[in-house]
XYZ file of C-alpha atoms in Angstrom:
568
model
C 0.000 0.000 0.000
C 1.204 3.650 -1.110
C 0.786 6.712 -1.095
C -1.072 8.284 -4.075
C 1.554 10.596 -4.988
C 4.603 8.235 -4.531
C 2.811 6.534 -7.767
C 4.574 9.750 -9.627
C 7.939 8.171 -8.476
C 7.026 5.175 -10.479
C 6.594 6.803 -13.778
C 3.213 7.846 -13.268
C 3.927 11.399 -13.872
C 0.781 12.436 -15.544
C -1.937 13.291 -12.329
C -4.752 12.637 -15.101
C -3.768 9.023 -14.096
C -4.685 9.123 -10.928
C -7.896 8.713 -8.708
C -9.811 12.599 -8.380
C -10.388 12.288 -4.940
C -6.490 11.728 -4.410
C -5.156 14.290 -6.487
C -5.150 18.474 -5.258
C -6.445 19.101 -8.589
C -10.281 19.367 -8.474
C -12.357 17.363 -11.741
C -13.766 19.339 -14.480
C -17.450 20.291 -13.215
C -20.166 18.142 -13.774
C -22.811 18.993 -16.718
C -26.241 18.073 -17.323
C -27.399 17.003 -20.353
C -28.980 20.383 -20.769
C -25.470 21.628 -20.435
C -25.881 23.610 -17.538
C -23.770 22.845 -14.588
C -24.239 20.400 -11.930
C -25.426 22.109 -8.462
C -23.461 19.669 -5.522
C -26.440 20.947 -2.910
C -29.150 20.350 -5.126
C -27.917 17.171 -5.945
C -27.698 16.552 -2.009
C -31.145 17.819 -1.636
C -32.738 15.658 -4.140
C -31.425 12.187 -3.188
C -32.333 13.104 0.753
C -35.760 12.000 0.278
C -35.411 8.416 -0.782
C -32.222 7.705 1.216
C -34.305 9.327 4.767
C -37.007 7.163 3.843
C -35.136 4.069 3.478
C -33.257 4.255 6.650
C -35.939 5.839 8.594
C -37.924 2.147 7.369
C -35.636 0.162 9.569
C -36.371 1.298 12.808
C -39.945 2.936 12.954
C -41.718 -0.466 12.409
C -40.347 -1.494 15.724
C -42.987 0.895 17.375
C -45.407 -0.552 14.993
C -45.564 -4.016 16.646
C -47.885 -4.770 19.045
C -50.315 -2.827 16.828
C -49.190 -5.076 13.557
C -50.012 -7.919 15.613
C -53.197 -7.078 17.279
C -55.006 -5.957 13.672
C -53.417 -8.673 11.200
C -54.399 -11.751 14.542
C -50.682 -13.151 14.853
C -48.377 -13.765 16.894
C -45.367 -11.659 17.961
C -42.690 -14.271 16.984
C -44.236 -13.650 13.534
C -44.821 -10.216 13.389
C -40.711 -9.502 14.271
C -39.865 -10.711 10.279
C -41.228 -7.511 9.430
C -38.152 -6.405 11.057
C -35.972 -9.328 10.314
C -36.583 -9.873 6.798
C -35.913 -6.084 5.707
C -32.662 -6.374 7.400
C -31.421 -9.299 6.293
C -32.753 -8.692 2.596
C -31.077 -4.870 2.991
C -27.708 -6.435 4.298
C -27.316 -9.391 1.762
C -28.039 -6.523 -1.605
C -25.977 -3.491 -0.282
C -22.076 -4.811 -2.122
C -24.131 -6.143 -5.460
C -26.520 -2.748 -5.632
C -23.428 -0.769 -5.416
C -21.389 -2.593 -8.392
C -24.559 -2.603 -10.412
C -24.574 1.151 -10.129
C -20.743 1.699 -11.211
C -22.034 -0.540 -14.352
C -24.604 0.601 -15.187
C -25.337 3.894 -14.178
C -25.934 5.507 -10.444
C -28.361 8.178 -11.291
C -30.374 5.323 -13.170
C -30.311 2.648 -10.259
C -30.830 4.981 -7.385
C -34.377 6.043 -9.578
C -35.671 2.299 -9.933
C -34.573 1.951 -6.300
C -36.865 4.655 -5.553
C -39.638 3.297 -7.859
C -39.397 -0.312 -6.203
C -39.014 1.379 -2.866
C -41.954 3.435 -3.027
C -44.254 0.535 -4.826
C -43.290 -2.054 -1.832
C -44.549 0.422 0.659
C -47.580 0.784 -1.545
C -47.531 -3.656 -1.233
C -46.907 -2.993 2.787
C -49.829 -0.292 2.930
C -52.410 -2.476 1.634
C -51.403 -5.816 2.799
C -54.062 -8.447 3.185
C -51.822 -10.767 6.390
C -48.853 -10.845 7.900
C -47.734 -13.300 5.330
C -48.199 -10.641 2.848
C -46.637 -7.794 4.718
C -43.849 -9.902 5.585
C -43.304 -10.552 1.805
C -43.883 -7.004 0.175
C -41.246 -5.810 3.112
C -38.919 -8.312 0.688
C -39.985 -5.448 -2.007
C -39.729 -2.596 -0.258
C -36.039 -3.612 1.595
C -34.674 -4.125 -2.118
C -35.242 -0.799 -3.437
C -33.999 0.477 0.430
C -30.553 -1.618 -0.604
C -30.191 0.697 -3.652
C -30.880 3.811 -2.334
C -28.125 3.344 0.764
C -25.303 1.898 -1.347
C -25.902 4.251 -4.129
C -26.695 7.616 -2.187
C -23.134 8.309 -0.664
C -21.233 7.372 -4.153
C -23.631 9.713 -6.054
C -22.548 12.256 -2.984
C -18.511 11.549 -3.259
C -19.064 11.897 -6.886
C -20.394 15.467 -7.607
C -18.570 17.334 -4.597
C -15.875 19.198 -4.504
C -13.050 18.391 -2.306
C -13.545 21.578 0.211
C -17.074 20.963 0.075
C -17.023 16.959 0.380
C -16.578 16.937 4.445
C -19.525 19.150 4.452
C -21.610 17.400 2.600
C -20.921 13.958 3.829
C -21.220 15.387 7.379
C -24.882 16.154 6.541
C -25.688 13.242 4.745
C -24.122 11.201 8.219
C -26.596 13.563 10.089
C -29.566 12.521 8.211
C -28.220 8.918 8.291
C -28.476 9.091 12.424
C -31.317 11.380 12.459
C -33.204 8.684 10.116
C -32.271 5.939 12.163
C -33.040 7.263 15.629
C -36.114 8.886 14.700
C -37.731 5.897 13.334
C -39.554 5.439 16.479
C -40.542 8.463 17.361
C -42.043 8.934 14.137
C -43.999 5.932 14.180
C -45.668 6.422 17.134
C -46.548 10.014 16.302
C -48.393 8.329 12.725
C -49.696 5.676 15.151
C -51.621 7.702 17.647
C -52.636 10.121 14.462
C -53.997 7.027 12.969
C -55.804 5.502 15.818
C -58.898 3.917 14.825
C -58.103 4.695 11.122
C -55.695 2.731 8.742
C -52.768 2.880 11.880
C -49.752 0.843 11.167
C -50.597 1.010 7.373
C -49.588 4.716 8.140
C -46.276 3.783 8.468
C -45.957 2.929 5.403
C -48.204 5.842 3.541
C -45.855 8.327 4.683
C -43.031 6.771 2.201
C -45.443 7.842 -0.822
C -45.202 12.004 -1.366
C -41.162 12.249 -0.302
C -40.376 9.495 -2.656
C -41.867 11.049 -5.392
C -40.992 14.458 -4.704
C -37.357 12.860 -4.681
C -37.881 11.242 -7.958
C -38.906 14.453 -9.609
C -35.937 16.288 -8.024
C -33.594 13.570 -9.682
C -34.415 13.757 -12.677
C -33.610 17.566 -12.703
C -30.660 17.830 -11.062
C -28.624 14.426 -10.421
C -26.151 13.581 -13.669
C -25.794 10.318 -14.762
C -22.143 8.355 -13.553
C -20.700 4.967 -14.086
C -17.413 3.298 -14.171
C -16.617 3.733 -18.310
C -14.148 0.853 -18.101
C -16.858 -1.563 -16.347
C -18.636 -4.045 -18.616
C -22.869 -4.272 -18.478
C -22.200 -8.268 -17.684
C -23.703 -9.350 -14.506
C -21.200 -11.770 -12.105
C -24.318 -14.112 -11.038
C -22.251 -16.444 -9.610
C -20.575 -13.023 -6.879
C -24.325 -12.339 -6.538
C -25.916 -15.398 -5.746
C -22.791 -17.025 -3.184
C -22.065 -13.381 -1.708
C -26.424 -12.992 -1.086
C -26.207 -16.218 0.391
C -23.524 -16.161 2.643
C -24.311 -12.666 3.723
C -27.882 -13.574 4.281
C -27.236 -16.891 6.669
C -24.803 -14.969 8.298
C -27.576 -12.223 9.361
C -30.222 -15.130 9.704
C -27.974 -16.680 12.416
C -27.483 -13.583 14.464
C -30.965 -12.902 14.017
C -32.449 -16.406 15.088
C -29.639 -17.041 18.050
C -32.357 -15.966 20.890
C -34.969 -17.976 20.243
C -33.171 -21.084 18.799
C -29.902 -20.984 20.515
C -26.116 -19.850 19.735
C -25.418 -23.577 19.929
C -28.904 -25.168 18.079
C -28.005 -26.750 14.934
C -30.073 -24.419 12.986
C -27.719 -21.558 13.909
C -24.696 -23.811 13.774
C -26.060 -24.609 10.053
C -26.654 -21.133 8.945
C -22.615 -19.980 9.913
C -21.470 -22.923 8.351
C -23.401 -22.468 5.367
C -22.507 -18.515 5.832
C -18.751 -19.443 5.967
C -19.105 -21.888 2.998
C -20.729 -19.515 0.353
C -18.162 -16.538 1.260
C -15.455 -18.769 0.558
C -16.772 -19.831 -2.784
C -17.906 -15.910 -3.330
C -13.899 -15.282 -2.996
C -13.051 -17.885 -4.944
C -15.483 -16.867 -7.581
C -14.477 -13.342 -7.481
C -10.769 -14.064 -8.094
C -11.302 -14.992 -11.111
C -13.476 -12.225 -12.224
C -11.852 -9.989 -14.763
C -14.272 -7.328 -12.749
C -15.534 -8.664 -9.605
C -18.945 -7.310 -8.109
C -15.802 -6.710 -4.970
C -12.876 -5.712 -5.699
C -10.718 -6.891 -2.988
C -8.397 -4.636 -2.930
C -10.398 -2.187 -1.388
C -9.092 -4.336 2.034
C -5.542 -3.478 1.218
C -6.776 0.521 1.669
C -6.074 0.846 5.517
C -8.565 3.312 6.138
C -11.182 1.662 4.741
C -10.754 -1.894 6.664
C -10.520 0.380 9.690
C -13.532 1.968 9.486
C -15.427 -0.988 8.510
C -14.518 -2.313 11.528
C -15.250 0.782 13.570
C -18.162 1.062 11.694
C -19.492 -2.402 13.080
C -18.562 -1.993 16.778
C -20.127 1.328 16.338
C -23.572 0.021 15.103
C -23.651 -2.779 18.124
C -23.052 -0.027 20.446
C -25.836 2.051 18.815
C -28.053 -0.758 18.884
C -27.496 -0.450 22.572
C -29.051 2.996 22.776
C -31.263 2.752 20.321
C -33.718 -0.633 21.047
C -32.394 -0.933 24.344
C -32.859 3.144 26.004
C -36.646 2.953 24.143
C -37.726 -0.809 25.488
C -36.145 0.543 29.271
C -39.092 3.607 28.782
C -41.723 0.730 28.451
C -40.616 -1.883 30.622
C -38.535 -0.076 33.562
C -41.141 3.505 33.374
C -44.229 2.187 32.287
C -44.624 4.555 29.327
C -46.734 4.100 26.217
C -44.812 3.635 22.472
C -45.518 7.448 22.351
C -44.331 8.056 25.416
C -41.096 6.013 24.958
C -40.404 7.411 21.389
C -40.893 11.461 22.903
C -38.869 10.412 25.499
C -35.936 9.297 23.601
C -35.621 11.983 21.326
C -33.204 14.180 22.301
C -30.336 11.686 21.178
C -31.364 12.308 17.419
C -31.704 15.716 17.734
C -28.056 16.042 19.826
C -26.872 13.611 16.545
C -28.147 15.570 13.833
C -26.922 18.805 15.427
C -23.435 17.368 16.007
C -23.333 16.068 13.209
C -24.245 19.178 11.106
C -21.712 21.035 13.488
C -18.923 18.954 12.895
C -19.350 18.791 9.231
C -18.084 22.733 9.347
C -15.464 22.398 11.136
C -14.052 18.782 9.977
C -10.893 19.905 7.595
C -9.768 21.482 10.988
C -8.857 18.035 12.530
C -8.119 14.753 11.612
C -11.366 12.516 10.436
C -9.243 9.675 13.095
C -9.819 12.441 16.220
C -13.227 12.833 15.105
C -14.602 9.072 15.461
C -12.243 8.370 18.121
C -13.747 11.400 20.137
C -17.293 9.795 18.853
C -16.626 6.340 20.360
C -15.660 7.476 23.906
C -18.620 9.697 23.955
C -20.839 7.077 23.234
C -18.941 4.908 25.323
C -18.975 7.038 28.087
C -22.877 7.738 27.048
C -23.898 4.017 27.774
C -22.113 3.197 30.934
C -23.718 6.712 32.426
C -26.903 4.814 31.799
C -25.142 1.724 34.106
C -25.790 4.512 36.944
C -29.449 5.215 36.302
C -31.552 5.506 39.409
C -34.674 3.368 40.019
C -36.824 6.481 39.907
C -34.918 8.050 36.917
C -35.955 11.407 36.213
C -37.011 13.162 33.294
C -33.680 14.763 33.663
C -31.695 11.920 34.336
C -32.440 10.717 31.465
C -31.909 13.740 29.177
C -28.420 14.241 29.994
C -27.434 10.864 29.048
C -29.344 11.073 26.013
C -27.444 13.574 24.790
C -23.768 12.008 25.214
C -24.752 9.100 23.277
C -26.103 11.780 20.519
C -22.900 13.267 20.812
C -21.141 9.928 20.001
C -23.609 8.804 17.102
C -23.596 12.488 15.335
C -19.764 12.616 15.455
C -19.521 9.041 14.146
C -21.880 9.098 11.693
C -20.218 11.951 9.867
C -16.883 11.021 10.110
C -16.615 7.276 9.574
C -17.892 7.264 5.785
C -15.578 9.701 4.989
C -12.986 8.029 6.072
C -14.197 4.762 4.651
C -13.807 6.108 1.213
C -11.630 8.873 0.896
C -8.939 6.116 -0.373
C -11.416 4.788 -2.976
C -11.335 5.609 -6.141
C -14.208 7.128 -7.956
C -15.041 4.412 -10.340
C -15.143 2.014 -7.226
C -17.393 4.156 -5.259
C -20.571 2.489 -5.784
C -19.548 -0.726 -4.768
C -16.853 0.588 -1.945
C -19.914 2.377 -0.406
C -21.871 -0.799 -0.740
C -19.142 -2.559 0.993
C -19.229 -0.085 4.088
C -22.601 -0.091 4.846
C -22.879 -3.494 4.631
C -20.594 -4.013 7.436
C -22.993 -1.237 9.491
C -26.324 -3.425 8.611
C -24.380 -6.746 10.029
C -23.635 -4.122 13.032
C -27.104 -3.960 13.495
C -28.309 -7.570 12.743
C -25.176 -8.296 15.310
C -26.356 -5.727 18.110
C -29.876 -6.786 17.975
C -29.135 -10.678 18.046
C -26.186 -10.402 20.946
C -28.040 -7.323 23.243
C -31.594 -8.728 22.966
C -29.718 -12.401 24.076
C -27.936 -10.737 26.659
C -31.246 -8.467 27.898
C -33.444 -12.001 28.112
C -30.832 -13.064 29.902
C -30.707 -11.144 32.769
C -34.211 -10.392 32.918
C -34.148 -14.356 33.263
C -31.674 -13.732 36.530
C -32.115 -11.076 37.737
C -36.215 -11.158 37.373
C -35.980 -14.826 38.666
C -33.884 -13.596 41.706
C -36.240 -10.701 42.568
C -39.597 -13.393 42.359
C -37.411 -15.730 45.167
C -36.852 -12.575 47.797
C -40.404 -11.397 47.001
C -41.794 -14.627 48.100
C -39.696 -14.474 51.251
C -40.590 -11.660 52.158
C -44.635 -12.212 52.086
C -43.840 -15.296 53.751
C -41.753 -13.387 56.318
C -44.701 -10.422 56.404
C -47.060 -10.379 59.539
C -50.656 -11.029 57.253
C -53.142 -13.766 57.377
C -51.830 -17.111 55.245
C -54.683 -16.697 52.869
C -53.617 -13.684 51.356
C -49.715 -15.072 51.911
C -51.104 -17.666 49.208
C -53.030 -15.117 46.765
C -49.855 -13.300 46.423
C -47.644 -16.182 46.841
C -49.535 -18.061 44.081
C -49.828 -14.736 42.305
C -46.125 -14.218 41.948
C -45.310 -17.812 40.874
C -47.699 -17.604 38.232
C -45.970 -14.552 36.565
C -43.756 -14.727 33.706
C -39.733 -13.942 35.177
C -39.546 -10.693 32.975
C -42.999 -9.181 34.345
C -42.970 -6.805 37.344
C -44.779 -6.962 40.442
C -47.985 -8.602 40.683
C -50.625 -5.903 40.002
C -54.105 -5.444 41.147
C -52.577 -5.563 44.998
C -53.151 -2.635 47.179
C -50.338 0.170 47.722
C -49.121 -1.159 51.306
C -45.480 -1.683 52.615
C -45.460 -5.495 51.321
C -46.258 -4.729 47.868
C -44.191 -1.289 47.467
C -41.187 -3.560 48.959
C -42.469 -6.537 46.198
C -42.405 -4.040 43.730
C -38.679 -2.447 44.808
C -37.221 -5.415 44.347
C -38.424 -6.256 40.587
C -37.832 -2.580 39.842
C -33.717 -2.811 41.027
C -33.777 -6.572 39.216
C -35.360 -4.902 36.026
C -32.646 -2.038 36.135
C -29.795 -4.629 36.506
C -30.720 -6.053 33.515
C -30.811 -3.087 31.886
C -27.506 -1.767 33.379
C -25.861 -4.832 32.443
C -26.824 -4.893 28.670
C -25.624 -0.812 28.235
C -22.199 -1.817 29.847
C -22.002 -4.574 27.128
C -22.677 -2.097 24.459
C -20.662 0.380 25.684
C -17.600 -2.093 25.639
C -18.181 -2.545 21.920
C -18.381 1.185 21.754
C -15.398 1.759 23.611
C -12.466 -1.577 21.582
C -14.047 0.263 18.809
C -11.515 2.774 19.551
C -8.390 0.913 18.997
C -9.402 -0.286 14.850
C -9.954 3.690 14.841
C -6.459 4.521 15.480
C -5.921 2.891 12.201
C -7.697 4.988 10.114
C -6.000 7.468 8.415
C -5.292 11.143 9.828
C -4.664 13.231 6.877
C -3.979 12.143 3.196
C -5.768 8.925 1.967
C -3.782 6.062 0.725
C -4.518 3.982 -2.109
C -3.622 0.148 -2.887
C -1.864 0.391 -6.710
C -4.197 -2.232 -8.282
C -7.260 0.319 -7.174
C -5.307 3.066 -8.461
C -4.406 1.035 -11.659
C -7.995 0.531 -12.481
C -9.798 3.779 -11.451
C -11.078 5.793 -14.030
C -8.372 8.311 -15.628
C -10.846 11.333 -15.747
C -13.883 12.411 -13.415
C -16.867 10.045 -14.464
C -18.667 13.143 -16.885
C -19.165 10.130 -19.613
C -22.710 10.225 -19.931
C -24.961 13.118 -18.689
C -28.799 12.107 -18.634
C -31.126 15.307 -17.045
């Protein structure tokens, strides 16, 4: 691995020759086909819509639920593949969306992203069942695929280099601010809905921003593609990398209720491990591979793809973990629980936006690194929540961790492809944000483990004092066996037995499943907020000033800024 400008010692004297984003010299500007010039915030502007949307679909259907289940009559085992099944379709299509794009066109595949996107949400709407919702979210989580991978190449590709921090900064910003807000959202459309339509609200919403955003593309986005990539599809990348990407996701997502050590899960890494192995095998042999792996040899970008996965299982931690401690610990409604948590997007998307303008001032490494300890530190304050948390105990907390997520979330894509050529942006950015959606599937599948866990403990440990202490209370022995009875017939993560009156015994009952619900929780944010805080030592990796470039990238990127085509 070298530097880009010790290729000039090597012969390569013309800077034509190498990557745009790694020489000082900034591309010719970007026409339309009108042949007026391309506006970088406009461009921003009009891809916002379907990439918000698409993010913002993986996290408010968790709010959505209990209410999914209760109108479509099923079960809540069955209702989570709403959930699982957009992830794992979104994580298994991110790499191949991304090379499709360099192929054949970005501009071109982030618009029939946005077509299928907005048509599965039409599916999602109107669905019949669950079966049916659970299969148009297959719909819907493919367009999603092509609107993330795509969105931050089309982004690297019309910017400037002064303006690039700037503009990835915001797009990180929206990224958080999407993801956090998810819930919040939902349960806003869900109480505005009550009685009328509800969940299918959810999806409704997708409609007029979508095509908005399609009508703003078409106007202001030029077309861009690799011109030395060929239009012929690697099926055999596609199907073993889907595959192996896919089980891998399935396993972390089906560890809780069949086991880390079931056979199932056993079955689904080893068939995970098998089809990435042929997938590498496959792809070394590709003239063009759908991944080129020599985007692993660019330090900075197998740093931050590591960061970038520690990062998301930390997040995870804040995110599902902070809103289901509102429900379960406090008692509050979705509503509640989604007002409650918002002032981590809001402290993300302002940090975010802040750090954007002030990001050539210090290293991108200084940046995340800062991010990770804040979020870190954000997660084990929660460790030190009271019983009777505050409104303000909370809010402080809340906004360390949107301290971390903002300054992550702006800096880490940046530094994930600033050593990437631009002809291997689409699929380099596909490769990144892969490694975030296993993040997720990876924090949901090991927190949620770890959070049934200890409610199993600590719940289980708080049922065995209560009953010794009505058997120790001074009260007749029939109503020592109506509580008795009462407590043993409760499920280990429920509270206190309700319906009992407010007296010493049951305020002491209810103390102790209130500290053995709060262990739990406190247990599962120090977890997270280990992953949060090792994810500091891949950062130090990253690069702190100049990207560097493996030669075979450099040899194949494009030898001019990619102006070959120019569609309005």
């Amino acid at each position: 691995m070298i530097k880009a400008e010790e290729l000039s010692h090597q012969g390569e004297n013309d800077p034509a020759l190498l990557p745009p984003i790694l020489t000082e010299q900034e591309p010719p500007t970007l026409k339309l086909a009108n042949g007026k010039p391309v506006q970088p915030w406009l461009v921003l502007l009009s891809i916002v819509f379907g990439f918000f949307m698409s993010l913002l679909d993986t996290t408010i259907t968790n709010i959505a639920l209990t209410n999914i289940q209760t109108n479509l009559k099923t079960d809540l085992t069955t209702v989570s593949w709403t959930i699982n099944i957009y992830t794992l379709t979104f994580a298994a299509l991110l790499i191949t969306m991304g090379r499709l794009a360099d192929q054949f066109g970005r501009k071109k595949l982030y618009m029939i992203g946005m077509v299928i996107f907005s048509f599965g949400s039409i599916l999602c709407a109107f669905a019949p069942s669950i079966e049916f919702l659970i299969a148009f979210r297959v719909v819907q989580a493919l367009g999603a695929a092509v609107l993330e991978a795509v969105s931050l190449a089309i982004i690297l590709g019309v910017f400037p280099k002064k303006q690039r921090t700037a503009a990835i900064g915001i797009w990180g910003a929206l990224a958080g601010l999407a993801a956090a807000a998810g819930p919040v959202l939902g349960g806003f459309l869900l109480e505005v809905g009550k009685g009328n339509l509800e969940w299918r609200w959810i999806f409704f919403v997708n409609l007029p921003f979508c095509l908005i955003g399609l009508a703003m593309i078409a106007r202001n986005v030029p077309e861009m593609r690799d011109p030395r990539a060929t239009r012929k599809i690697d099926f055999g990348g596609v199907i073993t990398l889907s595959v192996g990407v896919s089980c891998l996701a399935l396993g972390f997502t089906q560890a809780n209720d069949w086991g880390w050590t079931s056979l199932g899960v056993i079955g689904l890494f080893v068939a995970s491990l098998v089809s990435l192995v042929l997938f590498y095998i496959v792809e070394t042999h590709q003239a063009q591979p759908i991944l080129d792996f020599g985007l692993f040899k660019v330090r900075s970008f197998t740093a931050a793809c590591m960061v970038g996965i520690m990062f998301t299982i930390a997040f995870m931690g804040a995110l599902v973990i902070f809103t289901q401690y509102f429900i379960t610990a406090q008692g509050k409604s979705p509503l509640e629980a989604a007002l409650a948590f918002i002032w981590t997007p809001l402290a993300a998307f302002v940090v975010a936006g802040a750090s954007s303008s002030v990001g050539d001032k210090f290293p991108p490494r200084l940046i995340v690194i800062a991010g990770m300890i804040f979020l870190g530190v954000g997660l084990l304050s929660l460790c030190t929540l009271p019983v009777d948390a505050s409104y303000l105990d909370t809010l402080w907390r809340e906004i360390l961790l949107g301290i971390g997520t903002g300054l992550c979330f702006t800096s880490l894509p940046n530094i994930a492809l600033s050593g990437v050529p631009a002809a291997k942006l689409g699929a380099g950015s596909g490769a990144y944000n892969t490694f975030q959606q296993l993040g997720f599937a990876l924090g949901v599948a090991i927190l949620i483990s770890l959070l049934s866990g200890q409610f199993k403990t600590n719940l289980g440990a708080a049922q065995t004092r209560a009953i010794a202490d009505v058997n120790a209370a001074n009260i007749p022995s029939q109503a020592k066996e109506v509580i008795i009875t009462s407590l043993q017939s409760r499920n280990t993560q429920s509270a206190a037995p309700a319906g009992q009156l407010n007296t010493p015994l049951t305020q002491q009952i209810g103390a102790e499943f209130k500290s053995g619900t709060l262990d739990s929780f406190s247990f599962t944010w120090f977890a997270a907020a280990m992953f949060a805080l090792f994810g500091v030592v891949p950062a130090l990796f990253t690069s702190g000033a100049k990207a560097q470039i493996d030669p075979h990238l450099a040899a194949t990127a494009d030898p001019e800024p990619m102006n070959e085509t120019a569609v309005a």
